[in-house]
C-alpha positions as a Python dict, from the first residue, in 0.01 Angstrom:
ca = {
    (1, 'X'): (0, 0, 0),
    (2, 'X'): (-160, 90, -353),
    (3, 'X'): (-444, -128, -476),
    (4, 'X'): (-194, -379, -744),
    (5, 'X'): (-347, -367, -1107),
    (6, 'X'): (-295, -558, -1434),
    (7, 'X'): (-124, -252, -1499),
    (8, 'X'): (105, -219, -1202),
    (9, 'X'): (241, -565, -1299),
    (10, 'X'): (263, -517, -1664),
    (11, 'X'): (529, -217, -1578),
    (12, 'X'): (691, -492, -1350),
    (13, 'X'): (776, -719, -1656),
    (14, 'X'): (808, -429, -1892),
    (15, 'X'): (1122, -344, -1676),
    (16, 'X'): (1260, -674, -1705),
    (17, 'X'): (1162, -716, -2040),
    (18, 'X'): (1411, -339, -2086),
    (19, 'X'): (1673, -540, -1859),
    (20, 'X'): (1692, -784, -2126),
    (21, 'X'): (1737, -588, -2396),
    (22, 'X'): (2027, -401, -2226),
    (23, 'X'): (2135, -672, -2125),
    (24, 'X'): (2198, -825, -2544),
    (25, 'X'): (2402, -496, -2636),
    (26, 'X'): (2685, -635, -2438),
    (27, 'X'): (2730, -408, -2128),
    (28, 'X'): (3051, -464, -1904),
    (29, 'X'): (2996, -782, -1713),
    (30, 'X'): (3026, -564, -1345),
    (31, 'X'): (2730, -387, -1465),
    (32, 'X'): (2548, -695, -1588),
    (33, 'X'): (2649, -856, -1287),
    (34, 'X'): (2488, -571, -1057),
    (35, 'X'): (2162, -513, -1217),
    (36, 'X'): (2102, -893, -1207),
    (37, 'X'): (2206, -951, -884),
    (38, 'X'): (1834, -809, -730),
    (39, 'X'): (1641, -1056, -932),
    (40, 'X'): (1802, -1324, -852),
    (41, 'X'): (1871, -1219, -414),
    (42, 'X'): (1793, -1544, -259),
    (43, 'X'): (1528, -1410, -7),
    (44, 'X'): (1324, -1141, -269),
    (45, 'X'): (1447, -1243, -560),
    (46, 'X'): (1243, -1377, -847),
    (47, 'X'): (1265, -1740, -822),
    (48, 'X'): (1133, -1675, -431),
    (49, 'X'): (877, -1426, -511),
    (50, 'X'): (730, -1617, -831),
    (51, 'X'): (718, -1893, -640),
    (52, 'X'): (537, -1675, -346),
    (53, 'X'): (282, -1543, -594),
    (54, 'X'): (219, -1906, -747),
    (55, 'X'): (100, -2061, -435),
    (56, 'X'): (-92, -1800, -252),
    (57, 'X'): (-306, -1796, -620),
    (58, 'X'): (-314, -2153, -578),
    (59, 'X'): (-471, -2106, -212),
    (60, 'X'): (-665, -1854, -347),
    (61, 'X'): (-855, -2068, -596),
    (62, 'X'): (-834, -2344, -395),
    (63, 'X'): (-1004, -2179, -132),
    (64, 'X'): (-1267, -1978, -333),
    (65, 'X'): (-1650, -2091, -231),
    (66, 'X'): (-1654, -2069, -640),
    (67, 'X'): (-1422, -2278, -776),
    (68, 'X'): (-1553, -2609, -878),
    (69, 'X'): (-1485, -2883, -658),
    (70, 'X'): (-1353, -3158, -968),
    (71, 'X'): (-1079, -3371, -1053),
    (72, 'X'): (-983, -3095, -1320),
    (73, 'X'): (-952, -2812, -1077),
    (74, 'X'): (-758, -2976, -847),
    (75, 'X'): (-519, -3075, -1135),
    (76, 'X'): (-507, -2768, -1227),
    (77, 'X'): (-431, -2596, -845),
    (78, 'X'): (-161, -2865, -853),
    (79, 'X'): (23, -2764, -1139),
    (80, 'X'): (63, -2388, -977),
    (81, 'X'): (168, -2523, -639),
    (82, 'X'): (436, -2777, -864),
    (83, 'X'): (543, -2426, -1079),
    (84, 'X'): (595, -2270, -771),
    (85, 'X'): (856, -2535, -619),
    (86, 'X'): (1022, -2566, -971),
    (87, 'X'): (1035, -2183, -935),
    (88, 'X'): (1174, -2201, -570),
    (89, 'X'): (1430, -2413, -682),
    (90, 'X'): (1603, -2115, -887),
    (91, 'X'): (1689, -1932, -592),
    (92, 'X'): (2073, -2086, -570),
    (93, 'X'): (2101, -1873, -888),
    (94, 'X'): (2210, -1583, -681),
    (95, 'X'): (2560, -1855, -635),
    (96, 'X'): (2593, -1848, -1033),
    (97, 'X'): (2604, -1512, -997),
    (98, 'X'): (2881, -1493, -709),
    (99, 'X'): (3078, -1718, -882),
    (100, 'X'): (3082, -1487, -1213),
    (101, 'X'): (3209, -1246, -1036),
    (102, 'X'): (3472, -1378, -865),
    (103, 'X'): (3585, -1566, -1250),
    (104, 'X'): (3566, -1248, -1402),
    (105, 'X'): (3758, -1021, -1120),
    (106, 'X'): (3996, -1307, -1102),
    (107, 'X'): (4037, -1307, -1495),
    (108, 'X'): (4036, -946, -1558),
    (109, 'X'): (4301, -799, -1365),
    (110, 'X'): (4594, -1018, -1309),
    (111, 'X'): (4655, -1129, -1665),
    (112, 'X'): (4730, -959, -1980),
    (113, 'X'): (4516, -1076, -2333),
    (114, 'X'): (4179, -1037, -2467),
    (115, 'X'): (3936, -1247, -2206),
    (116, 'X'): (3881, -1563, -2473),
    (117, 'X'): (4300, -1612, -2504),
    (118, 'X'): (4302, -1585, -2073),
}
């Protein structure tokens, strides 16, 4: 595995950050759907990986012969490990995104209209 940089994660968000920009010029909602749908996969997925990320820094610092032993450190480890489980909690997103799907397949080929007057 390469040695992760600053770097290697600023082309990580820089991606997304692309995604989202595609993403407001309206593409067909199969498309939107499907580039999506990796972010948001219930076992590597965002939520899960954030979440990942947040508390192995939190045992990191926690765990660092460096880091002050205080009140304020502690707080502060804290609010990582409770950003991770508020992050964790986002992975039933992936069911949003199921359920789109099946609205909008349902939607789009059985009945005749613009979507809004379906």
């Amino acid at each position: 595995m390469h040695a992760l940089t600053p770097d290697t994660i600023r082309t990580a968000t820089e991606t997304l950050s692309r995604l989202t920009a595609y993403l407001r010029d309206s593409p067909e909602p199969d498309e939107a759907l499907a580039l999506v749908e990796p972010l948001l996969d219930e076992y590597t997925g965002i939520p899960v990986q954030l979440a990942d990320a947040l508390r192995a820094l939190a045992r990191a610092v926690q765990d660092h012969p460096d880091t002050p032993r205080s009140a304020e450190a502690d707080l502060l480890i804290m609010e990582l490990r409770t950003a991770a489980w508020e992050q964790a909690d986002q992975h039933t997103l992936h069911y949003v995104l199921d359920d789109l799907r099946a609205l909008y397949n349902s939607a789009s080929g059985t009945e005749p209209g613009c979507g809004w007057c379906r």
